[in-house]
Coordinates of C-alpha atoms in Angstrom, one line a residue:
Chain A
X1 CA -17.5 -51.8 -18.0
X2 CA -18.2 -48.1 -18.7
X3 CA -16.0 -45.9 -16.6
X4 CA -17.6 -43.1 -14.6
X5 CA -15.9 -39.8 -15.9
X6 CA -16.3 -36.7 -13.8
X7 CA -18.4 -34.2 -14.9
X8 CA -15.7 -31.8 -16.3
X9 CA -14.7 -33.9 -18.4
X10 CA -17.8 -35.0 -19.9
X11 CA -18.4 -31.2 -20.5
X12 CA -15.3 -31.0 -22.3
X13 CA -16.0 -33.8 -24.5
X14 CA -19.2 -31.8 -25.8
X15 CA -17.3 -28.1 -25.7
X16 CA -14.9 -30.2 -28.1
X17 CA -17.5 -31.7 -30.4
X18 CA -19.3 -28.5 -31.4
X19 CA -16.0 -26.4 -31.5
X20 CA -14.4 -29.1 -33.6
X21 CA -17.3 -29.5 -35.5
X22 CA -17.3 -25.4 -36.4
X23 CA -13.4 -26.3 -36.7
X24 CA -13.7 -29.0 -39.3
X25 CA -16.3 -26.9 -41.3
X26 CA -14.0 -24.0 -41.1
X27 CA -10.7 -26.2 -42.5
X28 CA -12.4 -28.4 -45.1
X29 CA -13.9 -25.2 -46.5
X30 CA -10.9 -24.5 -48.4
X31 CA -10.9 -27.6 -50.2
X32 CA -13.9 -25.9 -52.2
X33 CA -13.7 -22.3 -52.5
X34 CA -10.4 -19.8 -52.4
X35 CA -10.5 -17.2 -49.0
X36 CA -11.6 -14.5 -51.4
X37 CA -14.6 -16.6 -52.9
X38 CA -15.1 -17.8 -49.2
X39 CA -16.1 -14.2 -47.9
X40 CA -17.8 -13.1 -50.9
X41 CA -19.8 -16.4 -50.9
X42 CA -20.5 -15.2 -47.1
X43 CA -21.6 -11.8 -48.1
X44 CA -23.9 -12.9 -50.9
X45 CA -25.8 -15.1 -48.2
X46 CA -26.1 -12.7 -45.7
X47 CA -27.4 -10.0 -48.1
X48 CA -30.1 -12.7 -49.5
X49 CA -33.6 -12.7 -48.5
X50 CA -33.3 -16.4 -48.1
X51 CA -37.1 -17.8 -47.7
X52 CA -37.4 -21.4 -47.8
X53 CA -36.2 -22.9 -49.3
X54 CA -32.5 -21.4 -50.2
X55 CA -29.7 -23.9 -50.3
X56 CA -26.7 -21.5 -49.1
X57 CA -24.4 -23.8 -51.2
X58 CA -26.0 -22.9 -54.6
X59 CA -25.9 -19.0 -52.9
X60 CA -22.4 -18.7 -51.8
X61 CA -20.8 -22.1 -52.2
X62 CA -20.6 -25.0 -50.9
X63 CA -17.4 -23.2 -48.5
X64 CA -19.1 -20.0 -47.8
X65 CA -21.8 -22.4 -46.0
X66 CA -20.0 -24.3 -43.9
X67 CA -18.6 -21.2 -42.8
X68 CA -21.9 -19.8 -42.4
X69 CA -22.8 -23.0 -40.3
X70 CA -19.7 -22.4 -38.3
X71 CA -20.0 -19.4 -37.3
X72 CA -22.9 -19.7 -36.2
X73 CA -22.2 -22.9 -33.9
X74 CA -19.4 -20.2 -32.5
X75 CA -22.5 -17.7 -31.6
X76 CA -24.1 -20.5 -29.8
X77 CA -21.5 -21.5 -27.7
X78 CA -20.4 -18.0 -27.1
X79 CA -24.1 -17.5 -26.1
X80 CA -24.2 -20.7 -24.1
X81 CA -21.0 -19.5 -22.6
X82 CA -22.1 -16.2 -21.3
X83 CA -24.8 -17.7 -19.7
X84 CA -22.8 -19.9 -18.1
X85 CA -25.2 -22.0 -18.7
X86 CA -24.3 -26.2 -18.2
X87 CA -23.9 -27.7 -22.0
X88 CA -27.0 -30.1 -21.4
X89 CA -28.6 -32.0 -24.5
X90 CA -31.0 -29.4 -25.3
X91 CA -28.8 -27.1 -26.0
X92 CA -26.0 -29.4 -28.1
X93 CA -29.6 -29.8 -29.9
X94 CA -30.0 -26.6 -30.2
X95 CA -26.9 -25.6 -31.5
X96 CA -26.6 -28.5 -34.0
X97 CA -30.2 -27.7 -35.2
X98 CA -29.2 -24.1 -36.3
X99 CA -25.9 -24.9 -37.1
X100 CA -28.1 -27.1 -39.7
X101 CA -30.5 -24.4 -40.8
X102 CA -27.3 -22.2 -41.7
X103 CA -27.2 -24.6 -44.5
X104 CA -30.4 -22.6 -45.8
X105 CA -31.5 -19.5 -44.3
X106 CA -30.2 -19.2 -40.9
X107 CA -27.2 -16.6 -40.6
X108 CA -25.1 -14.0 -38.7
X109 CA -27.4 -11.2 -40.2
X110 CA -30.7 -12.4 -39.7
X111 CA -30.4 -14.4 -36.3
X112 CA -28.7 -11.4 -34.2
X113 CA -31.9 -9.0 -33.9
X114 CA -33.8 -12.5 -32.7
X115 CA -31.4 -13.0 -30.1
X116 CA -31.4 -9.5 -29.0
X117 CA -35.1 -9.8 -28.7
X118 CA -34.8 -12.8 -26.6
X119 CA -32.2 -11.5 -24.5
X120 CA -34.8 -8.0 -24.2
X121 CA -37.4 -9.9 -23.1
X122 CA -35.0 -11.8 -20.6
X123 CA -34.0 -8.2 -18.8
X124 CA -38.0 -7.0 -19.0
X125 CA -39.1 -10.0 -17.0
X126 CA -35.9 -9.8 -14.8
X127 CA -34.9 -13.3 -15.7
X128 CA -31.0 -14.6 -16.8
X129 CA -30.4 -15.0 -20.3
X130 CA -29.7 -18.8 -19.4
X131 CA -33.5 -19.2 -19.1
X132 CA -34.8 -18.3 -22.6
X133 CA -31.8 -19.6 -24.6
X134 CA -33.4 -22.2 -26.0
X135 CA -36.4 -20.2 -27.4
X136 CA -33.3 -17.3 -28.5
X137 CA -31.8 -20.2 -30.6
X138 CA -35.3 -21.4 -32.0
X139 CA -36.3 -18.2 -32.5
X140 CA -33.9 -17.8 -34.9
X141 CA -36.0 -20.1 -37.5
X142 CA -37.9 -16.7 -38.7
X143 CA -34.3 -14.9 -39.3
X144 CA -35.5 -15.1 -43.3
X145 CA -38.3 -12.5 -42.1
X146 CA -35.4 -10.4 -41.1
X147 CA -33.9 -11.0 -44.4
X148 CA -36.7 -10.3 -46.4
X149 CA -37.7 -7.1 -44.6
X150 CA -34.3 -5.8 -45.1
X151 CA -33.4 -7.1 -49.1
X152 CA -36.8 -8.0 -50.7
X153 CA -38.8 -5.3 -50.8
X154 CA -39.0 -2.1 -52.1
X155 CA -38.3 0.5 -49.6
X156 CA -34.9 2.3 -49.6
X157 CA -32.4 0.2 -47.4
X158 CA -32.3 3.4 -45.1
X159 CA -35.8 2.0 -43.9
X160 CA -35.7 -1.4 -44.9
X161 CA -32.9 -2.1 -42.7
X162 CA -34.2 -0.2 -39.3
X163 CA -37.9 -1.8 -40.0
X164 CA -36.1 -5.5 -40.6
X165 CA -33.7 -5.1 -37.4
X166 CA -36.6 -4.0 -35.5
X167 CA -39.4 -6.5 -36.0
X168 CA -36.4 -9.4 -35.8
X169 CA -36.1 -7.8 -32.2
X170 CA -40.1 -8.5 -31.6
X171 CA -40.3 -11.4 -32.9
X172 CA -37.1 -12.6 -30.3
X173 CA -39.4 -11.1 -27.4
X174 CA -42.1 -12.9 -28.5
X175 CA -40.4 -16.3 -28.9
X176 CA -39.9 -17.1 -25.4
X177 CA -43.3 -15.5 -24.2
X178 CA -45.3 -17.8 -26.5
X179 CA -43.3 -21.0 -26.5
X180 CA -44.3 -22.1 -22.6
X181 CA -48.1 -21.6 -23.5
X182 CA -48.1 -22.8 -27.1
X183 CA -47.0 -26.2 -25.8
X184 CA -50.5 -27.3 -24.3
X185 CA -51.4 -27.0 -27.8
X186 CA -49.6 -30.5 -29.0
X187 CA -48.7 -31.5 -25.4
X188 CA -45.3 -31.8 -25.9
X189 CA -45.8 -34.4 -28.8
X190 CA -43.7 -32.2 -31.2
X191 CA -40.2 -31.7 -30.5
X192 CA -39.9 -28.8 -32.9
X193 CA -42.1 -26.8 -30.5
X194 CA -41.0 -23.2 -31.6
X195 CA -41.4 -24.4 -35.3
X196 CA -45.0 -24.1 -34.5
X197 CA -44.6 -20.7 -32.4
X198 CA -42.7 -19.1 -35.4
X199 CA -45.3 -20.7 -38.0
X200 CA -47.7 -18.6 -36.0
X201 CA -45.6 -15.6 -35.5
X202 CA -44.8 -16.3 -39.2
X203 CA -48.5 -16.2 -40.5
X204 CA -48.9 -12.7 -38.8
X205 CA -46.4 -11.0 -40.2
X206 CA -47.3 -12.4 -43.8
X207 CA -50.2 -11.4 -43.4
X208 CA -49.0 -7.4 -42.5
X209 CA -46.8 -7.7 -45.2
X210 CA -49.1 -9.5 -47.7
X211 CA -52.2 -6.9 -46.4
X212 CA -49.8 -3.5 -47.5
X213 CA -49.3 -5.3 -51.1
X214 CA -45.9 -7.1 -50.7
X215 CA -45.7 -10.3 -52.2
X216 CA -43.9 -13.1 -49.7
X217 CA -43.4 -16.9 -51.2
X218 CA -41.5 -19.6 -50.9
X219 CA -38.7 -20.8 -53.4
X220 CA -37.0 -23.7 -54.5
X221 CA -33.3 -23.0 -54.5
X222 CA -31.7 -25.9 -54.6
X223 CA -29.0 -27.9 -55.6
X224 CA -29.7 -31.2 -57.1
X225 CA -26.2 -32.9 -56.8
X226 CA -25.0 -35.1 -54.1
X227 CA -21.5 -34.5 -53.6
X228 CA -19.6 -37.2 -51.9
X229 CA -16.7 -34.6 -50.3
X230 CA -20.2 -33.6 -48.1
X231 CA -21.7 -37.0 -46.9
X232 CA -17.8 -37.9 -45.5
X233 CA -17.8 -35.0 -43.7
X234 CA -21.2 -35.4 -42.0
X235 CA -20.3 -39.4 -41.7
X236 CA -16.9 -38.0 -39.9
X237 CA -19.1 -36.2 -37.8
X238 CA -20.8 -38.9 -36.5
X239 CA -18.1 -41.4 -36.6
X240 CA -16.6 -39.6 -34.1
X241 CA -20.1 -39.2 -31.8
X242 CA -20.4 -42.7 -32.3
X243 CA -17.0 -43.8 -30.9
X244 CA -16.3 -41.3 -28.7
X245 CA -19.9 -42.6 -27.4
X246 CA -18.9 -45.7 -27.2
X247 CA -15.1 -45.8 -25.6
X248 CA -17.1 -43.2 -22.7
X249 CA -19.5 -46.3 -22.4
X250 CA -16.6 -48.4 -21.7
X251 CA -16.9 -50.2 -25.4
X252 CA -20.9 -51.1 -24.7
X253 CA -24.1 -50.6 -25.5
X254 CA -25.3 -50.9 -21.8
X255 CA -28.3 -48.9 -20.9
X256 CA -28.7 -48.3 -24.5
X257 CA -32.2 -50.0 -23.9
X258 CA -33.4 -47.8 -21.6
X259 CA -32.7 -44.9 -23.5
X260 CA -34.5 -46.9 -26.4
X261 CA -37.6 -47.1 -23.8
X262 CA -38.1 -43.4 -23.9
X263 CA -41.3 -42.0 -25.5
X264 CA -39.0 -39.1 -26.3
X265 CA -42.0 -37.0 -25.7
X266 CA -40.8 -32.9 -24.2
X267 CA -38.9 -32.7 -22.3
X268 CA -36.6 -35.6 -22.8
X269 CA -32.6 -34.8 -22.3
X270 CA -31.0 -37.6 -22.9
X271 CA -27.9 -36.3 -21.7
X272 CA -29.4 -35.4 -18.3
X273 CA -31.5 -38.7 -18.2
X274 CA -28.8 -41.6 -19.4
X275 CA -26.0 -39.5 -19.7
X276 CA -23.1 -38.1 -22.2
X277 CA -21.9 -41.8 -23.8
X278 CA -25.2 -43.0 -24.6
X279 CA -26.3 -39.4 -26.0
X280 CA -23.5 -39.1 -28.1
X281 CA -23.7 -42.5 -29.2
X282 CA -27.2 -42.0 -29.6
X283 CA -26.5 -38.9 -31.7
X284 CA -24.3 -40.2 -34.5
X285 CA -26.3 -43.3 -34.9
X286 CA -29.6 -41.5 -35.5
X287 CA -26.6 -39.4 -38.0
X288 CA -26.3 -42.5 -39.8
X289 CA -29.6 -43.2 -40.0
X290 CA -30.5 -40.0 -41.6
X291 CA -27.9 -40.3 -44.0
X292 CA -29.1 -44.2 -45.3
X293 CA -32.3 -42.6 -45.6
X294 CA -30.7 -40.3 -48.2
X295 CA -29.5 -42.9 -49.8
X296 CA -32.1 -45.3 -49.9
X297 CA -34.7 -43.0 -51.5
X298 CA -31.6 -41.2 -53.9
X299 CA -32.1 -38.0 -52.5
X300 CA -29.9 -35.1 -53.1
X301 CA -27.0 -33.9 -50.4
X302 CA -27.9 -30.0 -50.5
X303 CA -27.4 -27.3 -47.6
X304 CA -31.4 -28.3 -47.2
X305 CA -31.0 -32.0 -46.9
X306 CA -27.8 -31.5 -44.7
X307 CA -29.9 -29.0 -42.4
X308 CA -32.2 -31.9 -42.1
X309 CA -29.8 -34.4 -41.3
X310 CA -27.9 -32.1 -38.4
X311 CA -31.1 -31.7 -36.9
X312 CA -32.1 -35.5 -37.0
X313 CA -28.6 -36.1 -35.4
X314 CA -29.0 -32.8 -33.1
X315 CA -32.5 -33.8 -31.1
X316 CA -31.0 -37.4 -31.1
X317 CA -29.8 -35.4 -27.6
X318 CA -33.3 -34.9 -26.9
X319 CA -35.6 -37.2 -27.8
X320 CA -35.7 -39.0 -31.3
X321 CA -33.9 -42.6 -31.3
X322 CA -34.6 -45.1 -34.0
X323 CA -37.4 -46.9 -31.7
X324 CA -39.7 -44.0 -32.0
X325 CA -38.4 -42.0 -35.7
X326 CA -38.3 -45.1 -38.2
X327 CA -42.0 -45.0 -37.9
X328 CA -42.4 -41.7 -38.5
X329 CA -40.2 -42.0 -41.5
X330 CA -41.8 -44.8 -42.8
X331 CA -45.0 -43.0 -42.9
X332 CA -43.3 -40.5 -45.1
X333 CA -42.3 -42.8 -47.2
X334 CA -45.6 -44.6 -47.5
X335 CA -47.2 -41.4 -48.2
X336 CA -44.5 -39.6 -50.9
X337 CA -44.5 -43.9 -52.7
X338 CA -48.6 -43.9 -53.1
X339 CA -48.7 -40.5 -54.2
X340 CA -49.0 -39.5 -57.7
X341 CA -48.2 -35.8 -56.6
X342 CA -45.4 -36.5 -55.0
X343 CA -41.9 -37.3 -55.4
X344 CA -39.6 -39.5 -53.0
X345 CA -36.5 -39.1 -54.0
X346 CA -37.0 -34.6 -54.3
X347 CA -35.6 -32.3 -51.2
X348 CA -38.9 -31.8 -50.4
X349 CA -39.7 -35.2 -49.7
X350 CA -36.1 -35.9 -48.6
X351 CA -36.6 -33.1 -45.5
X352 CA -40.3 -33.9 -44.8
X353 CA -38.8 -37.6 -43.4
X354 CA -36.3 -35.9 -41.6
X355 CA -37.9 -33.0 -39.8
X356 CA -40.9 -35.3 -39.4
X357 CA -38.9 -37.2 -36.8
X358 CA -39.9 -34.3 -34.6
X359 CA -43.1 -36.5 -34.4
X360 CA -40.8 -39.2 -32.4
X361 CA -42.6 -38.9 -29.3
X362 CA -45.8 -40.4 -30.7
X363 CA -44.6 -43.6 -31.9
X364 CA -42.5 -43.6 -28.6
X365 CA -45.7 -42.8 -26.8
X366 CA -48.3 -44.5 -28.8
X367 CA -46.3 -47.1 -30.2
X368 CA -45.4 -48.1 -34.6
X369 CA -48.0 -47.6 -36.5
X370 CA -49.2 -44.6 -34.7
X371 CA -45.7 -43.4 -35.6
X372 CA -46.4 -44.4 -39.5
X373 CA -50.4 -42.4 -39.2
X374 CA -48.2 -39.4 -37.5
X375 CA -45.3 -39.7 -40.2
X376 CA -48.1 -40.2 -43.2
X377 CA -50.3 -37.1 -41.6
X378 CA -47.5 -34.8 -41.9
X379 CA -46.1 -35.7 -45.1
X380 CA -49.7 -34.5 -46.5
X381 CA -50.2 -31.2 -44.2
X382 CA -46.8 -29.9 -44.6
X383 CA -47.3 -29.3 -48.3
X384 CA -50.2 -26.8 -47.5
X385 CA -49.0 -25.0 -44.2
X386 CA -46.1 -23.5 -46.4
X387 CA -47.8 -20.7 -48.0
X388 CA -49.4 -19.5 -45.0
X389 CA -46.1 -17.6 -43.9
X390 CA -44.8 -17.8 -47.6
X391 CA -41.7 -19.2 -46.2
X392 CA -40.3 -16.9 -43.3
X393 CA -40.6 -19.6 -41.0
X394 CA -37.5 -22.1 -41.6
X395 CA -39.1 -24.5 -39.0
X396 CA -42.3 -26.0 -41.5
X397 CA -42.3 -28.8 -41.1
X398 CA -42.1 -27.9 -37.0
X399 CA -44.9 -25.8 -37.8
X400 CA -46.6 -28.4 -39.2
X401 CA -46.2 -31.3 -36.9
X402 CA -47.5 -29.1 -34.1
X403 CA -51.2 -29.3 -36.0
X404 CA -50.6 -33.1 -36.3
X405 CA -49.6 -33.7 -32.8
X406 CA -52.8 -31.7 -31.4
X407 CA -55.1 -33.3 -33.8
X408 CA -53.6 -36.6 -32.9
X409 CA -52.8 -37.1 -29.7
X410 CA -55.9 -36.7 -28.1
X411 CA -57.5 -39.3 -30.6
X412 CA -54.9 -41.9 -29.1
X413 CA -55.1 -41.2 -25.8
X414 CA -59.1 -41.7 -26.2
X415 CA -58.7 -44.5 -27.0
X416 CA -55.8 -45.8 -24.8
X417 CA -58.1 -44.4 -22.2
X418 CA -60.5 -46.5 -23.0
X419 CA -58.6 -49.3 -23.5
X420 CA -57.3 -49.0 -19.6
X421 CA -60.7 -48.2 -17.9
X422 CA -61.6 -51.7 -19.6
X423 CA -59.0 -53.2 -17.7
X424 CA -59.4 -51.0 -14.0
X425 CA -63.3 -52.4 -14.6
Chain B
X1 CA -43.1 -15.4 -4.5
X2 CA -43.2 -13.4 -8.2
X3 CA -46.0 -14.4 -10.6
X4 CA -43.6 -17.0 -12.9
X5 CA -43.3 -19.2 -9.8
X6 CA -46.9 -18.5 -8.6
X7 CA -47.3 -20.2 -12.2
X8 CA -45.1 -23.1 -12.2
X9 CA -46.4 -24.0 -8.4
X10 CA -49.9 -24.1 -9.1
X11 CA -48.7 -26.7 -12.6
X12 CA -46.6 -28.3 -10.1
X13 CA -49.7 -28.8 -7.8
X14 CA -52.1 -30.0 -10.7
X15 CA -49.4 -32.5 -12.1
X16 CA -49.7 -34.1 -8.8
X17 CA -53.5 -33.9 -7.9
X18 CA -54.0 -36.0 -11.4
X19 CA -51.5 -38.5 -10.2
X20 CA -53.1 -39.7 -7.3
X21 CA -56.7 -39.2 -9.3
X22 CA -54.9 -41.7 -11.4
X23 CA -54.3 -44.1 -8.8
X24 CA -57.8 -44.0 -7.8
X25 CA -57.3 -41.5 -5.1
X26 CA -60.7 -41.2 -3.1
X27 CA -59.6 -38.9 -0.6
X28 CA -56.1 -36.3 -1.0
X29 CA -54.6 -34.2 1.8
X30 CA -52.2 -31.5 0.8
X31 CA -50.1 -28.7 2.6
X32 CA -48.0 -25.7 0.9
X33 CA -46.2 -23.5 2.2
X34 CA -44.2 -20.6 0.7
X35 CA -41.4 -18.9 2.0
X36 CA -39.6 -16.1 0.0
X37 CA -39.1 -17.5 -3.2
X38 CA -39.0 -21.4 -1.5
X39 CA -41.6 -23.8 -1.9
X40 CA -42.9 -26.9 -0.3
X41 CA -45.4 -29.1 -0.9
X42 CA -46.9 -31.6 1.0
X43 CA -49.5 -34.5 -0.5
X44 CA -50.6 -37.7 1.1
X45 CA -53.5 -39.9 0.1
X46 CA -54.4 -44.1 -0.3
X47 CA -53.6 -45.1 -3.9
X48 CA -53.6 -48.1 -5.6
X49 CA -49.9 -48.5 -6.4
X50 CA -47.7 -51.3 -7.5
X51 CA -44.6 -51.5 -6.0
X52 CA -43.0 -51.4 -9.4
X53 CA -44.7 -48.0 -9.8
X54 CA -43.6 -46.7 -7.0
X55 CA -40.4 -47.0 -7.7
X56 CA -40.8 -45.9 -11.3
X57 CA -42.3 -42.5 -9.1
X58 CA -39.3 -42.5 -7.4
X59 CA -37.2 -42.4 -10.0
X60 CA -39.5 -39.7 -12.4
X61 CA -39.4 -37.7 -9.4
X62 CA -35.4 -37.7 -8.2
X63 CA -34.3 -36.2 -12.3
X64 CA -31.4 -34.2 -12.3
X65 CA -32.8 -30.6 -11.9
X66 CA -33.1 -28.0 -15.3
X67 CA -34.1 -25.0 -13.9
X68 CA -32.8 -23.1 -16.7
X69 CA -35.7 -24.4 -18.8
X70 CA -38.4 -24.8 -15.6
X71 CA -41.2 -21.8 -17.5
X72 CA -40.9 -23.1 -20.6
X73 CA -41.5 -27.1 -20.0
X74 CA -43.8 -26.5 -16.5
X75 CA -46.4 -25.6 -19.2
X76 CA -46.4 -29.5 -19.9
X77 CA -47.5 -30.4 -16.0
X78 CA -51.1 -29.8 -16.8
X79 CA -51.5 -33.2 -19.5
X80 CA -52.7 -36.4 -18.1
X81 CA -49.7 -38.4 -19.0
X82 CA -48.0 -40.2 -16.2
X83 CA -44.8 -39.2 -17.9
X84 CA -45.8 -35.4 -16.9
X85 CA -43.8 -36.6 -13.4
X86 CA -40.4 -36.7 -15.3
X87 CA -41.3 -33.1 -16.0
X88 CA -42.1 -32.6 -12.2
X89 CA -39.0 -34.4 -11.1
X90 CA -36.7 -32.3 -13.1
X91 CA -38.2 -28.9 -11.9
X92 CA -37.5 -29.5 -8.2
X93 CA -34.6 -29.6 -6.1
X94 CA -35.4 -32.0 -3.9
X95 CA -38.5 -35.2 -3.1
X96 CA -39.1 -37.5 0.0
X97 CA -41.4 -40.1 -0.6
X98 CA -42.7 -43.0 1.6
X99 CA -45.3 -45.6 0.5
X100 CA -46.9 -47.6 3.6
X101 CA -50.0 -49.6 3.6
X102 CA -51.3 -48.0 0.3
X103 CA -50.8 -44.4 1.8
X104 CA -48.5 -42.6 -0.6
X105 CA -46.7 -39.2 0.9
X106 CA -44.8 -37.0 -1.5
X107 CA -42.7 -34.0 -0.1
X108 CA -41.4 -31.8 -2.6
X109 CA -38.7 -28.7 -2.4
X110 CA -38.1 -25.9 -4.8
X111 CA -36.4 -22.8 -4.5
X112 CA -37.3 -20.6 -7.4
X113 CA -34.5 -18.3 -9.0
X114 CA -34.8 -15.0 -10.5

């Protein structure tokens, strides 16, 4: 029989997991690099302009970004601290999302002026901090821009650095002005919703940069090794969400089902809705999953694949599950098998199935093989939406399953609709 | 009331009008009243409503309230899914509902914060 823990302690059980998460990262990091190489490892990722896609191992070593990765889950929880806000499962999704993008593009330099941004915009409409933390954290997915502004082009860093700081700090008060209204574009059906805002956001400034002369693409940084020291420490992870999950359910599965019922479509907090055990369970399952997806296709283990499976295990807090992302992921893989541009077993294919689980809420919605048409859709679109922004926006694939949910979604629901006024007739 | 909440009521109020449109509504009375930054909202019509349903309305409508993220997700109010009531139910503080010979009345409280 699950026991009913109180609320503080449930709280502390997640305060624990992302501090000993940042904790474990922090400790196992010496088992790679030396101190010294540690902080110059650090150094070298915050001075790079890091556009997707960078893998922060091949950058600064595989230590230096874990490091990376935890200090940035400290910011978050120092954020989510100061707001005093209640550690729901947006924000352990939130915080393990970015944590993952620190793996490849997200750090201390290039997400502070975002957050600043967010927090200005906060005090100009007279609202708490608490309020727009989630699009401050998601904002963060155009820190490259910051990066790129201050280390990639040619001005003199006396400008380079003002002009980056200062745009970072727009483009946080634009985040959580644009991230209410831009979901009526895909209803919700995308739970990367300010991977499409920053995609936007992104084109814009590409486009300014791109109109003065400056050239902004993507690159393909990557390593191609899979190092086995890095999948035990993610399957650690989730070991521990998974039993910890479990012994708080009282050694059970039971309302596991209903959490499995979910469409997962916005705004679906599992923690909030079913509660901390199931979430957490919830959360290292989907873990695994990602990882035997890895496996299964013989994909590599970089900072972008690791990024990919964080956030997989991340939104497992709010709203993916394997009833409505196996679809989606099958559709990738039906669309990188058949074809002959595209490889399976590549990062880029790799992190297209992972982020494409954002699509979740339509197979939970619309049911398997509208999952497989959504999963398929995107494995195609995300290719091309890249070099709109030239890579400033880390959240692609977010950016592009915002154009497949809009496009999609109202095709189904035309046809569900008509499907139930048969029926009411 | 400031202009946010002026926002989120009048998402709040559309939510609901498409639920009972949903249900086949013909005819939907509905009060509001604002006091201060307090809302509440009164709607009452005949429906055609399982049981079941209505207790699945219950439930959509008693979520644990997230005010912290109330702007940001209200925006999803205005879509035709019945799901859109989960959204509702976790914006509000507090719901009375009664369900009596097909007449459905929903009461709904919400005290918006700076």
């Amino acid at each position: 029989m699950p026991r009913d823990y109180g609320p503080h302690v449930l709280q502390r059980i997640k305060w624990s997991l992302l501090l000993g998460t940042a904790l474990l990262f922090f400790v196992t990091s010496f088992f790679w690099q030396s101190p010294g190489e540690i902080l110059a490892g650090l150094i070298r990722i915050n001075l790079d302009p890091s556009p997707l896609i960078t893998d922060y191992i091949v950058i600064g070593g595989l230590g230096a970004a874990l490091w990376n990765s935890g200090l940035i889950i400290l910011l978050g929880c120092w954020m989510i601290h100061m707001t005093r806000a209640r550690l729901v499962g947006t924000l352990m999704a939130a915080v393990i999302m970015v944590a993952g993008f620190a793996f490849f593009g997200t750090n201390v330099f290039n997400v502070l002026p975002i957050i600043g941004g967010a927090w200005l915009y906060a005090r100009f409409r007279k609202q708490r901090f608490g309020s727009v933390i989630l699009a401050a954290f998601f904002g963060t997915a155009l820190g490259p821009l910051v990066s790129i502004l201050a280390f990639d082009l040619t001005y003199p860093l006396y400008i380079s650095l003002p002009l980056s700081l200062m745009v970072g700090v727009l483009i946080g008060f634009a985040t959580p002005a644009l991230s209410g209204p831009f979901l009526r574009f895909h209803s919700g059906y995308t739970l990367y919703n300010i991977g499409f805002v920053a995609g936007v956001l992104g084109i814009i400034s590409v486009s300014i940069l791109r109109a003065y002369g400056h050239k902004i693409d993507s690159v393909s940084i990557l390593s191609v090794n899979r190092p086995w020291q890095l999948t035990l420490l993610l399957i650690g992870i989730f070991s521990f969400m998974t039993i910890v999950g479990l012994f708080l359910n009282g050694w059970s599965l039971k309302g596991y089902g209903k959490l499995l019922g979910n469409s997962g479509r916005l705004v679906a907090d599992f923690d909030i809705l079913y509660g901390t055990a199931l979430t957490l369970f919830n959360m290292g399952l989907m873990g695994f999953i990602a990882i035997v997806y890895v496996y299964l296709v013989d994909g590599p283990m970089n900072g972008a694949v690791v990024g990919g499976i964080l956030s997989v295990a991340g939104f497992a807090a709010m709203g993916k599950h394997p009833r409505n992302t196996i679809p989606v992921m099958l559709g990738v893989l039906l669309a990188t098998y058949t074809s002959p541009v595209m490889n399976h077993s590549n990062t880029s294919a790799v992190i297209t199935a992972l982020f494409a689980t954002a699509l979740a809420p339509i197979a939970g919605e619309y049911g398997f093989f509208a999952g497989v048409l959504a999963g398929f859709l995107h494995t195609t679109l995300a290719r091309n939406v890249l070099g709109t922004h030239g890579g400033v926006n880390l959240y692609n694939n977010g950016f592009s399953t915002g154009f497949v949910a809009a496009a999609l979604v109202p095709l189904l629901r035309t046809v569900r609709d008509r499907k139930e006024d048969r029926e009411d007739a | 009331m400031h202009k946010r909440a002026e926002h989120i009521t009048s998402n709040m109020i559309r939510a609901l009008t498409q639920f009972y449109l949903e249900h086949h509504a013909k005819e939907v009375k509905m009060q509001l009243q604002t006091v201060d930054n307090s809302l509440k909202v009164w709607f009452q019509g005949q429906v055609n409503l399982e049981e079941s349903e209505f207790e699945k309305l219950k439930e959509s409508l008693a979520q644990p309230n997230t005010t912290d993220i109330e702007y940001y997700y209200s925006e999803l109010l205005d879509s035709s899914d019945s799901a859109d009531l989960m959204i509702l139910g976790a914006l509000i503080d507090r719901s009375e509902l009664a369900f009596d010979d097909g007449i459905l009345t929903i009461d709904l409280w919400k005290h918006f914060n700076k």
